[in-house]
CSV table of C-alpha atoms and ligand atoms in Angstrom, one decimal:
chain,number,residue,atom,x,y,z
I,1,MET,CA,17.7,-0.7,-7.0
I,2,ILE,CA,20.3,0.4,-4.6
I,3,VAL,CA,19.6,3.5,-2.8
I,4,GLY,CA,22.8,4.8,-0.5
I,5,LYS,CA,23.0,3.7,2.9
I,6,ILE,CA,23.0,6.7,5.5
I,7,ASP,CA,25.6,7.7,8.2
I,8,ASN,CA,23.3,9.4,10.9
I,9,GLY,CA,19.6,9.3,10.9
I,10,ILE,CA,16.8,7.3,11.0
I,11,VAL,CA,15.5,4.3,8.0
I,12,ILE,CA,11.4,3.6,8.6
I,13,ASP,CA,11.5,0.6,6.9
I,14,HIS,CA,8.7,-2.0,6.3
I,15,ILE,CA,6.1,0.8,5.2
I,16,PRO,CA,3.1,-1.3,3.7
I,17,ALA,CA,3.5,-0.5,-0.1
I,18,GLY,CA,1.7,2.5,-0.9
I,19,LYS,CA,1.5,4.1,2.4
I,20,GLY,CA,5.3,5.4,2.0
I,21,MET,CA,3.8,9.0,0.8
I,22,GLU,CA,0.7,9.4,3.2
I,23,LEU,CA,3.5,8.3,5.7
I,24,PHE,CA,5.9,11.2,4.5
I,25,THR,CA,3.0,13.7,4.7
I,26,ASP,CA,2.1,13.1,8.0
I,27,LEU,CA,5.3,13.0,9.7
I,28,LYS,CA,6.0,16.7,8.0
I,29,LEU,CA,9.2,15.2,6.2
I,30,ASP,CA,8.8,17.7,4.0
I,31,LYS,CA,9.4,20.8,6.2
I,32,LEU,CA,13.4,19.0,6.9
I,33,ASP,CA,16.1,20.8,5.2
I,34,CYS,CA,18.2,17.6,5.3
I,35,HIS,CA,18.5,14.5,2.9
I,36,VAL,CA,15.3,12.6,2.9
I,37,VAL,CA,14.3,9.6,0.5
I,38,LEU,CA,10.8,7.7,-0.1
I,39,ILE,CA,11.6,4.5,-1.7
I,40,LYS,CA,8.3,3.1,-3.1
I,41,ASN,CA,8.0,-0.7,-4.0
I,42,ALA,CA,11.0,-1.7,-2.5
I,43,ASP,CA,11.6,-5.8,-2.7
I,44,SER,CA,10.7,-7.2,0.9
I,45,LYS,CA,11.5,-10.7,2.3
I,46,LYS,CA,8.3,-10.5,4.2
I,47,HIS,CA,6.0,-9.0,2.2
I,48,ALA,CA,5.6,-8.8,-1.4
I,49,LYS,CA,6.5,-4.7,-1.4
I,50,LYS,CA,7.2,-2.7,1.0
I,51,ASP,CA,7.8,1.4,1.1
I,52,ILE,CA,10.9,2.7,3.1
I,53,ILE,CA,11.5,6.6,4.2
I,54,LYS,CA,15.3,7.3,4.9
I,55,VAL,CA,16.2,10.5,6.8
I,56,ASN,CA,19.8,11.8,7.3
I,57,GLU,CA,19.2,13.2,10.6
I,58,THR,CA,18.1,11.8,14.1
I,59,LEU,CA,14.6,13.1,14.7
I,60,ASP,CA,11.6,12.8,17.3
I,61,LEU,CA,8.8,10.6,15.4
I,62,ASN,CA,5.4,10.2,15.9
I,63,TYR,CA,5.3,6.5,17.1
I,64,ASP,CA,1.0,7.0,17.1
I,65,ILE,CA,0.9,7.5,13.6
I,66,LEU,CA,3.3,4.9,12.5
I,67,GLY,CA,1.4,2.1,14.8
I,68,PHE,CA,-2.0,3.5,13.3
I,69,ILE,CA,-0.4,2.9,9.8
I,70,ASP,CA,1.0,-0.3,10.7
I,71,PRO,CA,2.9,-1.9,13.6
I,72,ASN,CA,5.0,-3.9,11.5
I,73,ILE,CA,6.9,-1.0,10.3
I,74,THR,CA,10.7,-0.9,12.1
I,75,VAL,CA,12.4,2.3,12.7
I,76,ASN,CA,15.9,1.7,12.6
I,77,ILE,CA,18.5,4.2,14.4
I,78,ILE,CA,21.5,4.6,12.2
I,79,LYS,CA,25.0,5.6,14.2
I,80,ASN,CA,28.0,5.6,12.2
I,81,GLY,CA,26.4,3.8,9.5
I,82,GLU,CA,25.5,1.1,11.7
I,83,VAL,CA,22.1,0.1,13.2
I,84,ILE,CA,22.4,0.5,16.8
I,85,GLU,CA,18.6,0.6,17.4
I,86,LYS,CA,15.2,-1.0,16.2
I,87,VAL,CA,12.1,0.1,17.5
I,88,CYS,CA,8.6,-1.0,16.4
I,89,PRO,CA,5.9,0.9,17.4
I,90,THR,CA,2.7,-0.1,19.4
I,91,VAL,CA,-0.9,0.1,18.3
I,92,PRO,CA,-2.2,3.3,19.9
I,93,GLU,CA,-5.8,3.1,21.9
I,94,VAL,CA,-6.5,6.5,21.2
I,95,LEU,CA,-5.5,9.2,18.8
I,96,VAL,CA,-6.2,12.4,19.3
I,97,ASN,CA,-6.4,15.4,16.4
I,98,LEU,CA,-4.5,12.8,14.3
I,99,ILE,CA,-7.2,12.0,11.7
I,100,PHE,CA,-10.6,13.7,11.6
I,101,CYS,CA,-14.1,12.5,11.7
I,102,LYS,CA,-15.6,12.2,8.2
I,103,ASN,CA,-19.3,12.0,9.5
I,104,PRO,CA,-20.6,15.4,8.3
I,105,ARG,CA,-23.2,14.9,11.1
I,106,CYS,CA,-20.5,14.6,13.6
I,107,ILE,CA,-20.6,17.1,16.5
I,108,THR,CA,-17.0,17.6,15.8
I,109,THR,CA,-18.1,19.6,12.5
I,110,THR,CA,-20.5,21.9,14.5
I,111,GLU,CA,-18.2,22.4,17.7
I,112,GLN,CA,-14.7,23.1,16.3
I,113,GLU,CA,-12.9,23.5,19.3
I,114,LEU,CA,-13.8,19.6,20.5
I,115,PRO,CA,-10.8,17.4,20.1
I,116,HIS,CA,-10.9,14.7,16.8
I,117,GLU,CA,-10.4,11.5,19.2
I,118,PHE,CA,-10.6,8.7,18.0
I,119,ARG,CA,-10.6,5.1,20.1
I,120,LEU,CA,-9.0,1.4,19.2
I,121,THR,CA,-12.5,-0.9,19.1
I,122,ASP,CA,-11.0,-3.9,17.1
I,123,ARG,CA,-7.4,-4.3,17.8
I,124,GLU,CA,-7.4,-7.7,15.5
I,125,ASN,CA,-8.4,-5.7,12.5
I,126,GLY,CA,-6.9,-2.1,13.5
I,127,ILE,CA,-10.4,-0.8,13.3
I,128,TYR,CA,-10.7,2.8,15.2
I,129,ARG,CA,-14.0,4.7,15.6
I,130,CYS,CA,-14.9,8.4,16.3
I,131,ILE,CA,-15.7,8.8,20.4
I,132,TYR,CA,-18.9,10.9,19.7
I,133,CYS,CA,-20.4,9.1,16.7
I,134,GLU,CA,-18.7,6.0,16.2
I,135,THR,CA,-17.8,6.2,12.8
I,136,LYS,CA,-15.2,4.0,11.5
I,137,ALA,CA,-12.0,5.7,10.5
I,138,GLU,CA,-10.7,5.5,7.4
I,139,SER,CA,-7.1,6.4,6.5
I,140,VAL,CA,-4.8,9.2,8.0
U,201,CTP,N1,20.4,1.0,6.2
U,201,CTP,C1,20.6,2.4,6.1
U,201,CTP,N2,21.9,2.8,6.2
U,201,CTP,C2,22.5,2.2,7.0
U,201,CTP,C3,22.2,0.9,7.6
U,201,CTP,C4,21.0,0.7,7.0
U,201,CTP,O1,20.0,2.6,5.1
U,201,CTP,N3,23.9,2.7,7.4
U,201,CTP,C5,18.8,0.4,5.8
U,201,CTP,C6,19.1,-0.8,5.3
U,201,CTP,O2,18.8,-0.3,3.8
U,201,CTP,C7,17.4,-1.6,5.7
U,201,CTP,C8,17.4,-0.9,7.0
U,201,CTP,O3,18.2,0.2,7.2
U,201,CTP,O4,16.5,-0.7,4.8
U,201,CTP,C9,17.6,-1.8,8.1
U,201,CTP,O5,18.8,-2.3,8.3
U,201,CTP,P1,19.2,-3.9,8.5
U,201,CTP,O6,18.9,-4.2,9.9
U,201,CTP,O7,20.8,-3.9,8.0
U,201,CTP,O8,18.4,-4.6,7.3
U,201,CTP,P2,17.7,-6.0,7.8
U,201,CTP,O9,18.7,-7.4,8.7
U,201,CTP,O10,17.1,-6.6,6.5
U,201,CTP,O11,16.3,-5.8,8.5
U,201,CTP,P3,15.1,-6.3,8.9
U,201,CTP,O12,15.5,-7.1,9.7
U,201,CTP,O13,14.2,-5.2,10.2
U,201,CTP,O14,14.1,-6.4,7.9
U,202,ZN,ZN1,-17.7,11.7,14.7
């Protein structure tokens, strides 16, 4: 499938297949007025399939969200039709108010002003746990 190249903006590449829509929402790209495309199940050299997001405008991204989803995601900065920079997110140690604890008995359900905080407890497997009740984080 051919989807147009962009002139100035960003291409978020190597998103694990199936995670593009989630990322689209988490990065609040639905709020943008410029051209935004989400490509699902593109062919990839590295993985079986991947998702890609293209935004025809430069904007600040939340790299913690990207690193939480997958540190192999590549953000390409495009200027005048050329890739001028490739940035890979790092895996964040701490996630604050990015994901919410699903444990109904967690203190964060009763103490609503507490920040929802998760820490990386297993870097190899990308496992995060709630700092209050140790419940494992699910996807965003
Ligand atoms: N891209 C784009 N518009 C441009 C330039 C690039 O949409 N003007 C997109 C390409 O389609 C690709 C991504 O940006 O999805 C990265 O481009 P490029 O670095 O040229 O591709 P690869 O070398 O395949 O990247 P990688 O090695 O990171 O897989
Ligand atoms: Zn909790």
